[in-house]
Amino acid sequence: MCGIFAYFGPQTNPLEIVIKGLKKLEYRGYDSWGVALKTNNDFLIHKEVGKIGDFSFSDLQKIFPISNSQLPIIKIAIGHSRWATHGGVTEYNAHPHWSKNKEVVLCHNGIFENYLKIKEKLIKKGYTFRSETDTEVLAHLVEEYMHESNFENAVKKALSEIEGRYAVILISKHEDKLIAARRGSPLIIGKNGHDGEYFIASDIPAFLEYTNKVQYLDDDEMVIIDVSGARFENMRTHEKVNKRIVEIEWKVEEAEKGEYPHFMIKEIMEQKNTLYRAINQSAEKIHEVAKAIKSARGTFFVGCGTAGKVCMTAEYLFSKIAKRHINVIFGSEFKFHQDFLTDKSLLISVSQSGETADSLEAIEVIKKLGGRVVSILNNEASTMARLSDIVLPNKAGPEKAVASTKATTAQLAICTLLAYAMVDKLDEGEKLLIKTASQINDMLNPRYEDHIYKLSEKIKSAENIYIIGRGLNYPMALESAIKLQEVSYIHAQGFAGGELKHGPIALISENTPCIALVANDESKSEILSNAMEVKSRGGYIIGISPENAEVFDYWIKVPDCGNCSPIVNIIPVQILAYQLAVMRENNPDMPRNLAKSVTVK
Ligand code: M6R
């Protein structure tokens, strides 16, 4: 989704910092971008459609040469990468947007839900609109209120009229002030050791090279930054808020590609270690969550996309290991189930980013009813973390490729631990996971990648790929389809193996690739029969399995990890999806139309 970056401070190259910051936010997904710099009495604004790519500060200087004498002592610059919602992908619609007389310039993530009503009001007052966005209304509205008040008060008044979920940063022509506000979309303030230097961004890696000291803006909070420092306030009550400074422990390198060509393959390979980290949970907390599940009247695992498929796997794990039913609902569907919920309901939210709007909405629903929230999260500093009663951290480190890989297997590991803890067998679960982690470590070697590469070569021009699984591996068949779709752009669909004969088998024709996810468990003979049904109709069978089978045209070996088979079976599909993306000349880190964290509903 959109990315926001702002700089406030003494450095002489503010736009260079902003452009660099926007590049670090590229992984979020975007289709246009723009920057604005406050000069002594005006703004320099530049916007473009497409990716920032190699665009640099020197390119900008060719467009508008900037000399230091044009700039105030305190430099203020903002930038934005836009993922279109209201209005097409055009330069006009790209941010920053400015007000009628260019008094106010701003960037915005999220959606102003009542923008049409405000727009009508402003049109009647003589304002004209340059863009089709919802964003532009706020710029004009602030300027309108600046006729009767100063910038800060005008922003407060304008925001009190805006409905929706958003993060917004605003600057004014006449004041050395940066204002940011959030309701539903992330904004983090970075504070440098240097006196009076601040960064604001949608995500920490954007400014991590300058500072690891951050302050999180919570919902309904705003920050006003000027030469006297940063003041935090509640947007509704205007009461002062004291913000803790948190020191981030990530290393800059963790959020960089290093020797790898793409984040996606780096993050796939990191699974050699990330599983060990995920397993290293506080036993006390795991037992506390298990107890909460036992005493809840209904436990609902909630997630979206890949995280939703992890929730579905948890349903099988809980049934198989803990002999207990849990409910699974995708975040966007949760509110339609609220009639079944009470203050005794428990929501377990699974999310990499902790910022997914659909999952956050589910949390709002359960909180209103008085229910409890546990989160399985990679981003421990996210909105979701702050809304949860208990957080189980994934500890996978920053995941920047849009396609989730290492966070997924970490989430699966934590769900497995929980299922074992339900029947007081946490030790057994831990041992199994440690064995699995060490087998993944052995598996992820260059020979393994080469073996999958040969398969990628064979199927790179396929129009359709089908994936089948049963039991624990049925949700992973669905997840495999997501992985393949999002980065290779090949049509891929996952099915429960037994469902094929009820319709989808009609899709199979000569040489259609069909991946069978096989586990050495009670589902094995049946999934192999389902694979045979596909093969008999001309399908090309790719078996991901601990053992070879006659039905396989291509076999990818995975270790036999018992109840951890979903964890090991998904990894070769992640590699396959990555390789297909590269072969088809797609950018696996930033697939078209997608965003890393989906902060709109
Ligand atoms: O950050 P979250 O885990 O809440 O994100 C949920 C989905 O948007 C995410 O898993 C998405 O499906 C991934 N791009 C899939 O790889």
XYZ file of C-alpha atoms and ligand atoms in Angstrom:
617
model
C 0.000 0.000 0.000
C 1.032 3.641 -0.063
C 4.221 4.695 1.669
C 4.827 7.950 3.500
C 8.146 9.540 4.329
C 8.971 12.922 5.855
C 12.152 14.647 6.938
C 12.479 17.543 9.394
C 15.919 18.732 10.402
C 19.113 20.496 9.589
C 20.612 18.307 6.857
C 21.236 20.109 3.591
C 20.008 17.284 1.364
C 16.440 16.628 2.572
C 15.121 15.449 -0.783
C 17.931 12.962 -1.140
C 16.893 11.526 2.228
C 13.245 11.434 1.168
C 13.976 9.732 -2.167
C 16.129 7.141 -0.391
C 13.360 6.610 2.166
C 10.758 6.094 -0.555
C 13.015 3.510 -2.191
C 13.118 1.623 1.101
C 9.318 1.644 1.153
C 9.069 0.311 -2.415
C 8.364 -3.209 -1.136
C 4.964 -2.007 0.070
C 3.784 -1.842 -3.550
C 2.933 1.351 -5.450
C 2.234 2.717 -8.883
C 3.309 6.380 -8.698
C 5.302 8.606 -6.400
C 6.123 12.173 -5.548
C 8.112 14.501 -3.293
C 7.749 18.033 -1.970
C 10.358 20.325 -0.475
C 9.590 23.448 1.494
C 11.656 26.395 0.292
C 11.855 29.810 1.943
C 8.428 30.825 0.762
C 7.130 28.120 -1.524
C 7.262 24.412 -2.306
C 9.080 22.445 -4.973
C 6.967 19.464 -5.952
C 7.734 16.619 -8.309
C 5.536 13.608 -9.113
C 5.872 10.676 -11.489
C 3.879 7.664 -12.591
C 5.674 4.307 -12.281
C 8.515 3.161 -10.093
C 11.224 5.369 -8.655
C 13.791 2.923 -10.058
C 17.127 4.626 -10.451
C 15.721 8.121 -10.057
C 18.061 10.062 -7.830
C 18.459 13.416 -6.223
C 20.687 14.578 -9.083
C 17.845 13.825 -11.547
C 15.649 16.038 -9.444
C 18.223 18.791 -9.473
C 18.106 18.757 -13.263
C 14.339 19.318 -13.064
C 14.541 22.079 -10.498
C 18.022 23.193 -9.465
C 17.957 23.751 -5.725
C 20.420 26.068 -4.067
C 20.908 26.220 -0.318
C 19.962 29.883 -0.223
C 16.415 28.902 -1.253
C 16.039 26.715 1.805
C 15.221 27.622 5.407
C 17.619 26.559 8.173
C 15.263 23.771 9.137
C 14.658 21.616 6.099
C 11.268 20.018 5.608
C 10.555 17.546 2.833
C 7.902 14.909 2.336
C 7.403 12.027 -0.073
C 4.841 9.428 -0.972
C 4.503 6.239 -2.974
C 0.889 5.743 -4.087
C -1.099 2.550 -4.529
C -4.153 3.847 -6.341
C -7.558 3.624 -4.678
C -9.525 6.753 -5.621
C -8.621 7.855 -9.132
C -6.434 6.221 -11.763
C -2.671 5.967 -11.836
C -1.830 9.453 -13.101
C 0.605 12.191 -12.206
C -2.315 14.382 -11.094
C -3.520 11.736 -8.678
C -0.032 11.035 -7.317
C 0.836 12.705 -4.005
C 1.839 15.192 -2.626
C -1.342 17.225 -3.146
C -1.607 20.915 -2.460
C -4.302 23.435 -1.635
C -5.778 26.144 -3.864
C -3.119 28.760 -3.073
C -0.445 26.151 -2.314
C -0.554 27.134 1.364
C -0.682 23.489 2.400
C 0.951 20.375 0.943
C 0.189 16.866 2.127
C 0.537 13.127 1.577
C -1.984 10.556 2.681
C -2.446 6.797 3.048
C -5.845 5.203 3.507
C -9.252 6.515 2.534
C -11.199 9.639 3.518
C -14.623 8.025 3.463
C -16.689 11.231 3.519
C -14.586 13.086 0.943
C -17.457 13.553 -1.528
C -19.518 15.489 0.988
C -16.549 17.729 1.847
C -15.681 18.117 -1.824
C -19.202 19.373 -2.622
C -18.948 21.881 0.207
C -15.569 23.132 -1.037
C -16.720 23.361 -4.666
C -19.578 25.606 -3.503
C -16.962 27.824 -1.877
C -15.116 28.140 -5.174
C -12.432 25.460 -4.820
C -11.508 23.523 -7.936
C -9.953 20.073 -7.901
C -6.929 18.978 -9.883
C -7.151 15.277 -9.048
C -9.764 12.551 -8.664
C -8.458 11.619 -5.240
C -10.107 11.735 -1.845
C -6.844 13.238 -0.532
C -7.072 16.628 -2.169
C -10.107 17.642 -0.073
C -8.001 17.783 3.074
C -5.485 20.206 1.539
C -8.257 22.631 0.532
C -10.133 22.191 3.780
C -7.056 23.075 5.849
C -6.417 26.128 3.681
C -10.046 27.157 4.092
C -9.704 27.022 7.880
C -6.396 28.869 7.721
C -8.419 31.967 6.789
C -9.562 32.093 10.391
C -6.781 30.269 12.258
C -3.158 29.139 12.176
C -1.914 26.022 10.346
C -1.979 23.756 13.400
C -5.500 24.671 14.471
C -6.726 24.505 10.893
C -5.352 20.961 10.574
C -7.049 19.950 13.823
C -10.362 21.403 12.733
C -10.175 19.842 9.276
C -9.231 16.407 10.650
C -12.144 16.513 13.064
C -14.412 16.471 9.999
C -12.656 13.661 8.180
C -14.011 10.116 8.481
C -12.151 6.950 7.557
C -8.830 5.248 8.166
C -5.733 7.166 7.276
C -2.206 8.338 7.936
C -1.441 11.851 6.828
C 1.483 14.278 6.862
C 1.042 17.989 6.219
C 3.306 20.978 5.776
C 2.564 24.666 5.397
C 4.215 27.355 3.289
C 4.627 29.845 6.111
C 5.635 27.723 9.101
C 8.545 25.397 9.800
C 6.206 22.750 11.059
C 5.446 19.165 10.178
C 2.144 17.670 11.299
C 1.245 13.997 11.094
C -1.886 12.182 12.180
C -3.100 8.619 12.116
C -6.311 6.710 12.323
C -5.856 3.136 11.138
C -2.730 3.358 8.939
C 0.767 3.091 10.399
C 3.042 6.075 11.017
C 6.267 5.914 12.961
C 8.401 8.797 14.092
C 12.179 8.391 14.123
C 14.099 10.719 16.392
C 17.767 11.203 15.766
C 20.367 11.908 18.411
C 21.056 15.183 16.633
C 18.988 17.870 18.166
C 15.746 18.433 16.377
C 16.026 15.863 13.603
C 12.925 13.796 12.889
C 11.792 11.284 10.315
C 8.268 10.051 9.785
C 7.530 6.942 7.761
C 5.031 4.162 7.211
C 7.676 1.645 8.239
C 10.902 1.682 10.225
C 13.397 0.394 7.579
C 12.765 3.635 5.655
C 14.808 5.609 8.197
C 16.664 2.894 10.096
C 20.038 3.980 8.699
C 19.648 7.343 10.484
C 18.105 6.306 13.754
C 16.758 3.309 15.658
C 14.904 5.445 18.203
C 11.244 5.459 17.339
C 7.914 6.667 18.662
C 4.739 4.969 17.413
C 1.749 7.074 16.628
C -1.395 5.290 17.789
C -4.866 5.657 16.350
C -6.416 9.067 16.859
C -3.074 10.631 17.662
C -1.200 13.417 15.981
C 2.302 14.789 16.269
C 3.348 18.366 15.714
C 7.033 18.770 14.994
C 8.735 22.155 15.052
C 11.994 23.648 16.317
C 10.916 23.097 19.901
C 10.583 19.329 19.354
C 7.770 16.840 18.850
C 4.445 17.228 20.662
C 1.985 14.347 20.672
C -1.748 14.857 21.194
C -4.952 12.933 21.090
C -6.883 14.091 18.031
C -10.280 13.824 19.686
C -9.575 15.293 23.120
C -6.474 17.358 22.235
C -4.914 16.135 25.453
C -1.138 15.815 25.504
C 0.163 12.249 25.024
C 3.499 11.153 26.457
C 5.262 8.899 24.021
C 7.849 6.341 24.971
C 10.964 6.161 22.798
C 11.510 2.574 21.681
C 14.948 1.394 20.542
C 14.668 -0.925 17.564
C 17.012 -3.884 17.642
C 16.912 -4.765 13.932
C 20.149 -4.334 12.130
C 20.114 -2.273 8.938
C 21.428 -5.349 7.014
C 18.406 -7.387 8.047
C 16.266 -5.063 6.020
C 18.639 -5.135 3.019
C 19.031 -7.685 0.220
C 22.725 -8.266 0.873
C 24.229 -10.766 -1.567
C 20.828 -11.902 -2.864
C 19.253 -10.559 -6.060
C 15.831 -10.287 -4.414
C 14.338 -10.107 -0.949
C 12.067 -13.055 -1.727
C 14.899 -15.561 -2.182
C 16.817 -14.038 0.734
C 13.790 -14.517 2.966
C 13.182 -18.072 1.694
C 16.786 -18.951 2.529
C 16.545 -17.302 5.947
C 14.155 -20.097 6.885
C 17.303 -22.045 7.769
C 17.307 -19.956 10.947
C 13.950 -18.306 11.349
C 12.172 -21.466 12.406
C 14.563 -21.879 15.345
C 13.796 -18.306 16.359
C 10.038 -18.808 16.073
C 10.125 -21.891 18.276
C 11.973 -20.002 20.952
C 8.768 -18.774 22.617
C 8.116 -18.220 26.258
C 6.574 -21.502 27.447
C 4.624 -19.527 30.002
C 2.985 -17.416 27.308
C 2.206 -20.428 25.113
C 0.525 -22.124 28.086
C -1.338 -18.920 28.870
C -2.725 -18.855 25.322
C -3.594 -22.574 25.483
C -5.458 -21.882 28.715
C -7.274 -18.964 27.125
C -8.350 -21.218 24.239
C -9.595 -23.867 26.675
C -11.630 -21.408 28.678
C -12.978 -19.419 25.714
C -16.460 -19.984 24.399
C -15.324 -20.159 20.806
C -11.817 -19.499 19.491
C -11.573 -17.782 16.112
C -8.313 -17.825 14.150
C -8.364 -14.813 11.862
C -5.996 -13.859 9.050
C -5.952 -12.733 5.431
C -4.307 -14.210 2.343
C -1.387 -16.384 3.349
C -2.009 -15.741 7.042
C -5.575 -16.967 6.461
C -4.189 -20.226 5.066
C -2.017 -20.561 8.167
C -5.220 -20.214 10.217
C -6.791 -22.999 8.155
C -3.755 -25.184 8.849
C -4.160 -24.406 12.552
C -7.674 -25.836 12.368
C -6.246 -29.164 11.171
C -3.378 -29.055 13.687
C -5.773 -28.422 16.561
C -8.082 -31.190 15.423
C -5.269 -33.702 14.921
C -3.023 -32.900 17.863
C -5.293 -31.240 20.421
C -8.595 -32.938 19.438
C -10.215 -29.551 19.638
C -12.236 -27.512 17.188
C -11.267 -23.958 16.437
C -13.010 -21.633 13.993
C -11.265 -19.997 11.065
C -12.517 -16.799 9.483
C -10.791 -14.510 6.991
C -10.377 -10.997 8.367
C -12.676 -9.393 5.816
C -15.488 -11.842 6.681
C -15.213 -11.675 10.445
C -17.803 -8.979 11.033
C -20.433 -11.121 9.351
C -20.035 -13.636 12.177
C -20.422 -11.194 15.016
C -23.841 -12.517 15.966
C -22.099 -15.636 17.304
C -19.604 -13.721 19.415
C -19.712 -12.845 23.094
C -17.314 -11.431 25.644
C -16.122 -15.038 26.141
C -14.978 -15.345 22.523
C -11.272 -15.433 21.798
C -9.748 -14.088 18.602
C -6.322 -15.295 17.520
C -5.074 -12.956 14.849
C -2.305 -14.182 12.552
C -0.480 -11.467 10.648
C 2.989 -10.682 9.410
C 2.602 -6.923 9.354
C 0.075 -6.430 12.125
C -1.341 -3.622 9.980
C -3.772 -5.483 7.720
C -6.979 -3.443 7.776
C -9.314 -6.443 7.434
C -7.732 -8.200 10.418
C -7.685 -4.988 12.442
C -11.388 -4.598 11.757
C -11.963 -8.102 13.177
C -10.092 -7.056 16.315
C -12.239 -3.934 16.622
C -15.360 -6.101 16.370
C -14.299 -8.525 19.098
C -13.003 -5.748 21.344
C -16.340 -3.962 21.168
C -17.979 -7.141 22.403
C -15.467 -7.466 25.227
C -13.654 -10.550 23.859
C -9.908 -11.181 24.163
C -7.267 -10.956 21.452
C -4.085 -12.975 20.984
C -1.849 -12.119 18.051
C 0.768 -14.163 16.247
C 2.799 -11.349 14.728
C 6.042 -10.661 12.965
C 5.866 -6.930 13.518
C 5.737 -6.710 17.280
C 5.508 -2.951 17.178
C 2.426 -2.911 14.976
C -1.067 -1.615 15.610
C -2.245 -5.192 16.124
C 0.367 -5.758 18.801
C -0.866 -2.740 20.672
C -4.465 -3.927 20.447
C -3.718 -7.469 21.636
C -3.914 -8.910 25.122
C -1.130 -11.379 24.337
C 1.406 -11.272 21.496
C 3.302 -14.331 20.281
C 6.147 -12.910 18.186
C 7.268 -14.683 14.981
C 10.809 -13.333 15.309
C 11.367 -13.809 11.569
C 12.952 -10.369 11.165
C 11.770 -7.836 8.584
C 9.967 -9.499 5.680
C 10.106 -7.158 2.710
C 9.128 -9.228 -0.321
C 5.399 -8.955 -0.931
C 5.145 -12.751 -0.996
C 5.213 -14.005 2.538
C 7.647 -16.882 3.111
C 9.655 -16.895 6.338
C 6.824 -15.273 8.306
C 4.469 -18.008 7.066
C 6.586 -20.899 8.305
C 7.168 -19.076 11.600
C 3.389 -18.663 12.000
C 2.881 -22.358 11.215
C 5.489 -23.276 13.847
C 3.740 -21.194 16.506
C 0.342 -22.706 15.687
C 1.940 -26.163 15.985
C 3.370 -25.273 19.413
C -0.050 -24.076 20.543
C -1.752 -27.273 19.408
C 0.756 -29.381 21.380
C 0.471 -27.097 24.418
C -3.296 -27.716 24.462
C -2.645 -31.319 25.453
C 0.329 -30.553 27.697
C 2.793 -31.845 25.117
C 4.652 -28.614 24.432
C 7.999 -30.450 24.782
C 7.013 -32.951 22.136
C 5.986 -30.127 19.812
C 9.239 -28.268 20.410
C 11.330 -31.370 19.716
C 9.496 -32.021 16.466
C 9.953 -28.411 15.389
C 13.644 -28.367 16.272
C 14.138 -31.511 14.189
C 12.184 -29.885 11.359
C 14.295 -26.722 11.565
C 17.486 -28.713 11.302
C 16.121 -30.677 8.330
C 15.176 -27.413 6.590
C 18.710 -26.236 7.172
C 20.018 -29.329 5.351
C 17.425 -29.073 2.603
C 18.068 -25.448 1.583
C 21.237 -25.902 -0.438
C 22.207 -24.928 -4.011
C 21.630 -28.484 -5.306
C 18.076 -28.348 -4.050
C 17.505 -25.027 -5.775
C 18.977 -26.454 -9.005
C 16.647 -29.405 -8.876
C 13.643 -27.082 -8.589
C 15.138 -24.860 -11.300
C 14.957 -27.752 -13.785
C 11.278 -28.062 -13.001
C 10.764 -24.309 -13.351
C 12.317 -24.501 -16.837
C 9.846 -27.231 -17.778
C 6.713 -25.485 -16.600
C 7.559 -21.805 -17.054
C 5.145 -21.421 -19.981
C 2.258 -23.274 -18.391
C -1.040 -21.404 -18.427
C -2.410 -23.148 -15.369
C -0.917 -24.929 -12.403
C -3.038 -26.901 -9.970
C -2.019 -27.923 -6.495
C -3.654 -30.620 -4.432
C -3.312 -31.568 -0.791
C -5.299 -33.348 1.870
C -5.673 -32.847 5.599
C -2.868 -30.685 6.982
C -1.672 -30.048 3.452
C -4.974 -28.912 1.967
C -4.550 -25.313 3.253
C -0.969 -25.433 1.963
C -2.313 -26.303 -1.497
C -4.292 -23.051 -1.285
C -1.233 -21.203 -0.031
C 0.870 -22.685 -2.867
C -1.609 -21.209 -5.311
C -1.256 -17.758 -3.719
C 2.547 -17.981 -3.924
C 2.507 -18.996 -7.581
C -0.173 -16.489 -8.597
C 1.305 -13.454 -6.926
C 4.809 -13.635 -8.310
C 4.715 -15.836 -11.448
C 1.325 -14.494 -12.668
C 0.507 -18.025 -13.834
C -3.047 -18.993 -13.070
C -2.748 -21.360 -10.116
C -5.443 -22.982 -8.019
C -5.318 -25.193 -4.985
C -7.805 -27.922 -4.162
C -8.485 -30.511 -1.550
C -7.365 -33.663 -3.381
C -10.708 -35.366 -2.833
C -12.643 -32.454 -4.326
C -11.142 -32.774 -7.805
C -13.501 -35.483 -8.935
C -16.452 -33.270 -7.990
C -15.705 -30.760 -10.721
C -12.198 -29.293 -11.065
C -10.791 -32.399 -12.747
C -12.488 -31.148 -15.924
C -9.735 -28.515 -16.061
C -6.988 -31.094 -16.543
C -5.681 -31.556 -20.067
C -2.485 -32.862 -21.640
C 0.584 -31.809 -19.624
C -1.247 -29.589 -17.128
C 1.175 -29.298 -14.189
C -0.365 -30.534 -10.953
C 1.595 -30.359 -7.721
C 0.674 -32.976 -5.127
C 1.641 -32.060 -1.567
C 2.146 -35.394 0.144
C 2.725 -36.125 3.822
C 3.702 -39.417 5.336
C 0.443 -39.656 7.248
C -3.087 -41.011 6.976
C -3.728 -38.849 3.890
C -0.886 -40.323 1.842
C -2.532 -43.140 -0.112
C -5.568 -41.036 -0.936
C -3.618 -38.025 -2.196
C -1.522 -40.356 -4.348
C -4.768 -41.782 -5.779
C -5.966 -38.247 -6.498
C -2.664 -37.556 -8.261
C -3.200 -40.715 -10.293
C -6.666 -39.506 -11.308
C -5.049 -36.342 -12.669
C -2.257 -38.244 -14.396
C -4.775 -40.538 -16.113
C -6.246 -37.427 -17.722
C -2.907 -36.236 -19.069
C -1.721 -34.171 -16.071
C 1.997 -33.744 -15.340
C 2.425 -34.718 -11.691
C 4.949 -32.950 -9.503
C 5.209 -34.719 -6.177
C 6.434 -32.839 -3.117
C 6.864 -35.704 -0.757
C 9.298 -37.447 1.593
C 9.253 -40.490 -0.698
C 9.129 -40.978 -4.433
C 6.036 -42.564 -5.959
C 5.309 -44.110 -9.325
C 2.708 -41.493 -10.108
C 5.206 -38.606 -9.940
C 6.605 -37.246 -13.191
C 8.887 -34.984 -11.133
C 9.752 -35.566 -7.509
C 10.898 -32.915 -5.043
C 12.021 -34.575 -1.862
C 11.150 -33.050 1.480
C 12.076 -34.395 4.896
C 9.527 -36.516 6.717
C 8.488 -34.183 9.531
C 5.206 -35.670 10.713
C 2.830 -32.949 11.811
C 5.250 -30.305 10.506
C 4.681 -31.433 6.901
C 2.921 -28.112 6.010
C 6.102 -26.250 6.961
C 8.426 -28.333 4.824
C 6.028 -28.820 1.914
C 5.475 -25.128 1.296
C 9.192 -24.268 1.024
C 9.842 -25.906 -2.407
C 6.728 -24.155 -3.730
C 8.107 -20.832 -2.491
C 11.346 -21.528 -4.402
C 9.427 -22.634 -7.495
C 7.265 -19.495 -7.431
C 10.360 -17.319 -7.074
C 12.196 -19.020 -9.931
C 9.169 -18.855 -12.231
C 8.823 -15.144 -11.481
C 12.444 -14.473 -12.394
C 12.267 -16.639 -15.541
C 9.140 -14.819 -16.655
C 10.909 -11.506 -16.020
C 8.618 -10.446 -13.203
C 9.898 -8.638 -10.174
C 9.221 -11.153 -7.391
C 9.667 -8.553 -4.664
C 7.126 -6.125 -6.044
C 4.477 -8.026 -7.948
C 2.006 -6.000 -9.972
C -1.162 -4.759 -8.265
C -0.077 -6.011 -4.845
C 1.114 -4.374 -1.664
C 3.037 -5.814 1.247
C 0.668 -4.698 3.907
C -2.896 -4.134 2.891
C -4.054 -1.193 4.924
C -7.366 -0.637 3.120
C -10.499 -2.745 3.405
O 0.589 -8.753 6.993
P -0.413 -9.831 6.961
O 0.147 -11.178 7.279
O -1.643 -9.560 7.781
O -0.894 -9.881 5.441
C -1.950 -10.689 5.030
C -1.914 -10.889 3.536
O -2.082 -9.665 2.877
C -0.605 -11.542 3.070
O -0.402 -12.763 3.698
C -0.616 -11.757 1.555
O -1.558 -12.700 1.191
C 0.792 -12.133 1.097
N 1.239 -11.243 0.086
C 0.890 -13.457 0.486
O 2.190 -13.798 0.179
